[in-house]
mmCIF file of C-alpha atoms in Angstrom:
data_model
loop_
_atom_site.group_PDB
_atom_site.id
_atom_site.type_symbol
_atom_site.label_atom_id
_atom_site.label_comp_id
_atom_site.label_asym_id
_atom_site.label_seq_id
_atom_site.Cartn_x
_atom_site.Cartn_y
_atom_site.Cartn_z
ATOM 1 C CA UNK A 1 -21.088 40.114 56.794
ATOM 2 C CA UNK A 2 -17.640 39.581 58.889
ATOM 3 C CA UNK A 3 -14.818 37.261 57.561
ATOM 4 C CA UNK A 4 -15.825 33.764 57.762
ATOM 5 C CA UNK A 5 -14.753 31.785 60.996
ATOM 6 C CA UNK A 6 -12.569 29.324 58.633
ATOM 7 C CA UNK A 7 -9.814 31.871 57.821
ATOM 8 C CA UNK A 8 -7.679 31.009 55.019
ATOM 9 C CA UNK A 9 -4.277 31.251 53.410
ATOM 10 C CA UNK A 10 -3.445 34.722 52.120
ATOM 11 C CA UNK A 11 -0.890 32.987 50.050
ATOM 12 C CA UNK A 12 -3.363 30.625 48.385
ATOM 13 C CA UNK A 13 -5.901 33.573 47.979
ATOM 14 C CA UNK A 14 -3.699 35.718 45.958
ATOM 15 C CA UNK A 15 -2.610 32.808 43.872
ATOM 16 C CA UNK A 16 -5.892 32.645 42.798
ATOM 17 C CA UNK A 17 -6.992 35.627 41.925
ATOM 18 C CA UNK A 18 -3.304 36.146 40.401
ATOM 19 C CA UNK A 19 -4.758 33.363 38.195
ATOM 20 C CA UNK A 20 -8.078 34.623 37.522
ATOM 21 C CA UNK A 21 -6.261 38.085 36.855
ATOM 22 C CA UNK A 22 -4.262 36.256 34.285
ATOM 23 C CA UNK A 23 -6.416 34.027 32.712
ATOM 24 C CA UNK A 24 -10.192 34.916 33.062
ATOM 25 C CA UNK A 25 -11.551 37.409 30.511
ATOM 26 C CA UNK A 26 -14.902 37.840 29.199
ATOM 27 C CA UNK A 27 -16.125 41.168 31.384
ATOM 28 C CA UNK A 28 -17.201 41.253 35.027
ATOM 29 C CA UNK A 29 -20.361 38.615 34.367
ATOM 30 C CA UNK A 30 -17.896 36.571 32.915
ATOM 31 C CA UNK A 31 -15.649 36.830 35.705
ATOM 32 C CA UNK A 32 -18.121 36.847 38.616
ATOM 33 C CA UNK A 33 -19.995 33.722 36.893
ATOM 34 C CA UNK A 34 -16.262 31.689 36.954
ATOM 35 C CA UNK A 35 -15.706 33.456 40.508
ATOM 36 C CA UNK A 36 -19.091 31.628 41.299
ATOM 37 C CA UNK A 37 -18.720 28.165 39.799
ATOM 38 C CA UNK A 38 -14.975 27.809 41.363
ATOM 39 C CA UNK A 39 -15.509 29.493 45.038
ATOM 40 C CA UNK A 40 -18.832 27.864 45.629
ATOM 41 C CA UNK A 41 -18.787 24.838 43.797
ATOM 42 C CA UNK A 42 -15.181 23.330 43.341
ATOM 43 C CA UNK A 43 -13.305 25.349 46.493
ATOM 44 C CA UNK A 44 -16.360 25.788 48.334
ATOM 45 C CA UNK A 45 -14.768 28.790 50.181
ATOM 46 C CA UNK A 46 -18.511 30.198 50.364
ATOM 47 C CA UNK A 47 -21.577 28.855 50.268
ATOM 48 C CA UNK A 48 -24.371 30.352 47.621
ATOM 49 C CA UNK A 49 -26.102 32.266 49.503
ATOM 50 C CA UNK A 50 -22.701 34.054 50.691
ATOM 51 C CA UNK A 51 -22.146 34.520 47.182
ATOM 52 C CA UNK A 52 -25.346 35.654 46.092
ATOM 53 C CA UNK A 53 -25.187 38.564 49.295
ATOM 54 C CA UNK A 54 -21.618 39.489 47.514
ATOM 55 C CA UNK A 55 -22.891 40.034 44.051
ATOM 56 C CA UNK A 56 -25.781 41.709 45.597
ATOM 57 C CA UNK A 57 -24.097 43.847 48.060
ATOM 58 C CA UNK A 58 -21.244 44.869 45.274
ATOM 59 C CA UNK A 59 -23.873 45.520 42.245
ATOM 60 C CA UNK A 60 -25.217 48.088 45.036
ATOM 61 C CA UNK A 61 -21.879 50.175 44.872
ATOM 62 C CA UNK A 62 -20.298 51.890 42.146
ATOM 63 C CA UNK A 63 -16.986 50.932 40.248
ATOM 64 C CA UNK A 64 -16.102 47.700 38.693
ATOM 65 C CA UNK A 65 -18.305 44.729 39.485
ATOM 66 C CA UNK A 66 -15.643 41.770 39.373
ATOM 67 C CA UNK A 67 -13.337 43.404 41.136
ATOM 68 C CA UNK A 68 -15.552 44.319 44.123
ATOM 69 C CA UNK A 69 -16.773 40.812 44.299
ATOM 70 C CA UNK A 70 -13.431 39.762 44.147
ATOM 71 C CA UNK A 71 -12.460 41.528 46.761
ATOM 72 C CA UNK A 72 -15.440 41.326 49.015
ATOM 73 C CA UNK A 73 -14.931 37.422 49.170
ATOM 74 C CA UNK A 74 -11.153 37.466 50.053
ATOM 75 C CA UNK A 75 -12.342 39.969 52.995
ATOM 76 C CA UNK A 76 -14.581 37.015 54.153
ATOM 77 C CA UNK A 77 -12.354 34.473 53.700
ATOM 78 C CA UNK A 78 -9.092 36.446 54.770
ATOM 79 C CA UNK A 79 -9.947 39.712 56.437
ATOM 80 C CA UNK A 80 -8.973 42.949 55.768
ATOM 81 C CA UNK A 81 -5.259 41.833 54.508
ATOM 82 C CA UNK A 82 -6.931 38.852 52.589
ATOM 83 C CA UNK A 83 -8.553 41.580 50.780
ATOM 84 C CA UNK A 84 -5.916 44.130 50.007
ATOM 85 C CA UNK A 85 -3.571 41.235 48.861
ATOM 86 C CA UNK A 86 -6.564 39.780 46.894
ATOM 87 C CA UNK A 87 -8.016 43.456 45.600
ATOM 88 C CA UNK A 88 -3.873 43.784 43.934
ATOM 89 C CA UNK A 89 -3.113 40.318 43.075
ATOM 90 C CA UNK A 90 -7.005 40.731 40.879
ATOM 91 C CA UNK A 91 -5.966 43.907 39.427
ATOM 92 C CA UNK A 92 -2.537 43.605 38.506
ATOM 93 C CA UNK A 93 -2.285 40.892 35.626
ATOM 94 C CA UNK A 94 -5.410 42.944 34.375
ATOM 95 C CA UNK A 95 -3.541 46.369 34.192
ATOM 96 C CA UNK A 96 -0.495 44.349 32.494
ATOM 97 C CA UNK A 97 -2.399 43.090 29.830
ATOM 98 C CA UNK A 98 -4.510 45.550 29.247
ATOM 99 C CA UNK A 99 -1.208 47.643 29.152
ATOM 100 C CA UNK A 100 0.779 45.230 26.698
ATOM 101 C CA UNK A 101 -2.581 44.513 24.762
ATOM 102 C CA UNK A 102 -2.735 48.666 24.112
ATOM 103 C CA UNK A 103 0.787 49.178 23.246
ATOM 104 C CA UNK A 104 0.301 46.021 20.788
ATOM 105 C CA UNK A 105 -2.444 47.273 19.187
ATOM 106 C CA UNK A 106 -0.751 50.894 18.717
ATOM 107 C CA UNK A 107 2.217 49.493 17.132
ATOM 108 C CA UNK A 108 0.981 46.976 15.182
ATOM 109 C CA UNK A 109 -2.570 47.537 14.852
ATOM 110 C CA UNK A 110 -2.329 48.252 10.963
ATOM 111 C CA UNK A 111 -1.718 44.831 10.165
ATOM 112 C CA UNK A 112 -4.997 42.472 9.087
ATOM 113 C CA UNK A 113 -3.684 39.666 11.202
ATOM 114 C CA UNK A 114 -3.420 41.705 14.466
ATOM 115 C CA UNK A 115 -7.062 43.443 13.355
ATOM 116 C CA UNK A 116 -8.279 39.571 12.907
ATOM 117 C CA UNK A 117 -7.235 38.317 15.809
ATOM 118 C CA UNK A 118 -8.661 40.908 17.938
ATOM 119 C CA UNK A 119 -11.850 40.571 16.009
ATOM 120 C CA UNK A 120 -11.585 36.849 16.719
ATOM 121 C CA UNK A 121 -11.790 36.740 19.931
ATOM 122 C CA UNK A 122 -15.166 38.563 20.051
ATOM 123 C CA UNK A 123 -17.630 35.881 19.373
ATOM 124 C CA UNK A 124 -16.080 33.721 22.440
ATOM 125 C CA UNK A 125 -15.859 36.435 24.564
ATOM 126 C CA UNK A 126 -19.876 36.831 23.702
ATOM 127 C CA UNK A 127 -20.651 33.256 24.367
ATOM 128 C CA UNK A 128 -18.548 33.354 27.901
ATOM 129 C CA UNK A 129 -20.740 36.623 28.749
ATOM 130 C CA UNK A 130 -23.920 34.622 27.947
ATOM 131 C CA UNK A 131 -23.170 31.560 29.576
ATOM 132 C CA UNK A 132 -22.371 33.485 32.742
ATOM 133 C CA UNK A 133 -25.606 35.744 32.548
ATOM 134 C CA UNK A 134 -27.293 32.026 32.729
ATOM 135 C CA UNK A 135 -25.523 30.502 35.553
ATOM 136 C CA UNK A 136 -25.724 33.979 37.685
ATOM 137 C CA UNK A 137 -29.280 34.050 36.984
ATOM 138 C CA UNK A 138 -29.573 30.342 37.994
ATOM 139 C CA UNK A 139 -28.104 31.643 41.304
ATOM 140 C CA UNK A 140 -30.433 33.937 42.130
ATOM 141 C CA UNK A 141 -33.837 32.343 41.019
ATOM 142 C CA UNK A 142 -35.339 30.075 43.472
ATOM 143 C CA UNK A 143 -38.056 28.741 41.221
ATOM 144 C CA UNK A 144 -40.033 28.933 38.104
ATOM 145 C CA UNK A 145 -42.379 31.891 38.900
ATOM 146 C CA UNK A 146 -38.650 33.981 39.339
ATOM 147 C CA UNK A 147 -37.758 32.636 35.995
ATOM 148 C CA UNK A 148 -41.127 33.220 34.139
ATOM 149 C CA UNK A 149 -41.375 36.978 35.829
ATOM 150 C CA UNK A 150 -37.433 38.386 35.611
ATOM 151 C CA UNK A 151 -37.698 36.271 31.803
ATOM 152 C CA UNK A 152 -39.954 38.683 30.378
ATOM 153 C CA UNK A 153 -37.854 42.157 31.161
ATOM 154 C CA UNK A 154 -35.233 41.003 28.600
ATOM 155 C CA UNK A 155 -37.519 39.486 26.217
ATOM 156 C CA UNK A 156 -39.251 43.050 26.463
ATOM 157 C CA UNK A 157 -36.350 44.997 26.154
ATOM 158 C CA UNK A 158 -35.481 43.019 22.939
ATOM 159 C CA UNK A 159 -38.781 43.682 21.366
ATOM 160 C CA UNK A 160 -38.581 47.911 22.273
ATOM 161 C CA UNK A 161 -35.082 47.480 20.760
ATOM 162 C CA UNK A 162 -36.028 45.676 17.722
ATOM 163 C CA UNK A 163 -38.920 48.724 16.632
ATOM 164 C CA UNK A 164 -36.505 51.264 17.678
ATOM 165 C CA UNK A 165 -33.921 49.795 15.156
ATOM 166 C CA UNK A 166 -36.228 49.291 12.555
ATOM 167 C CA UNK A 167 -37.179 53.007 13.114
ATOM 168 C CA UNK A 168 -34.238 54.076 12.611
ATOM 169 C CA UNK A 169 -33.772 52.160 9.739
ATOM 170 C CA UNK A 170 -37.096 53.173 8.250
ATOM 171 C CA UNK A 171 -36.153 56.849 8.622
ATOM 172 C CA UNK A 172 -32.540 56.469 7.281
ATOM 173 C CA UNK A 173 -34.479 54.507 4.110
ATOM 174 C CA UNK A 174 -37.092 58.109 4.419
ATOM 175 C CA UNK A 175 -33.897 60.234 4.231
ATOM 176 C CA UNK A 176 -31.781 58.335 1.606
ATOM 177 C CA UNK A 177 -35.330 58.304 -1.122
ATOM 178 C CA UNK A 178 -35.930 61.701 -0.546
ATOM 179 C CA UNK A 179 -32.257 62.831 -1.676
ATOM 180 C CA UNK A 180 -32.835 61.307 -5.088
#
């Protein structure tokens, strides 16, 4: 794909990724899924089929998922500046926190609260991840026979997961009766 023929503002395209760099966590589904819902549906900057082709064309290539995306769709909308300004204004609040979070954790991670509150945040972070999994997946099914035939590969992993842990459960239980 080229950049779009409705070029925008490099200056409004790294203020929001700046802010999605600041403020969206959750993991790359996470980030693509809010990537989706605000480009497509509240900024309509691309249409869903140019943001289907992006997360397509970017799960294709190694490296960080979000990022790629990110990038890919501020070369469309922007060009090849669009996306280097994008790419850094994405990656920047990310390598900040990240940073700060790090240096937090090694200085203070002995104390319960700081140990809480980073065990906290997991169960949200787990419900964002889910809730994007569902909306990119409503993206890329066009109808019910999608659904019912790309709905049974996790169902099925589940299941091969569930005897494998029970496995290894049964043989830890094997192990743990035959040392007494």
């Amino acid at each position: 794909m080229t950049p779009s023929t409705e070029q925008g503002n490099i200056g409004e395209l790294v203020r929001y990724f700046l802010r999605l760099g600041f403020l969206g966590f959750g993991g790359p589904v996470a980030l693509v899924g809010q990537m989706e819902r605000e480009l497509v549906n509240e900024k309509k900057w691309l249409t869903k089929e140019q943001m289907r082709e992006a997360i397509a064309i970017c799960q294709s290539l190694p490296g960080p998922l979000a990022i790629q995306v990110g990038i890919y769709v501020a070369y469309l909308r922007c060009g090849f500046w669009g996306a280097w300004a994008g790419g850094w204004a994405f990656i920047l609040p990310n390598f900040v926190i990240v940073a700060a979070l790090g240096a937090l954790y090694v200085y203070l991670g002995d104390l319960q609260p700081v140990t809480a509150i980073f065990y906290g945040v997991s169960p949200a972070v787990i419900a964002l991840i889910l809730h994007s999994c569902y909306r990119l997946a409503k993206l890329g099914m066009e109808d019910w026979l999608q659904w019912g035939d790309r709905g049974g590969m996790p169902g099925g992993y589940r299941r091969s997961a569930g005897r494998g842990s029970i496995a290894i459960h049964r043989r830890r239980h094997r192990r743990h009766s035959l040392l007494r």
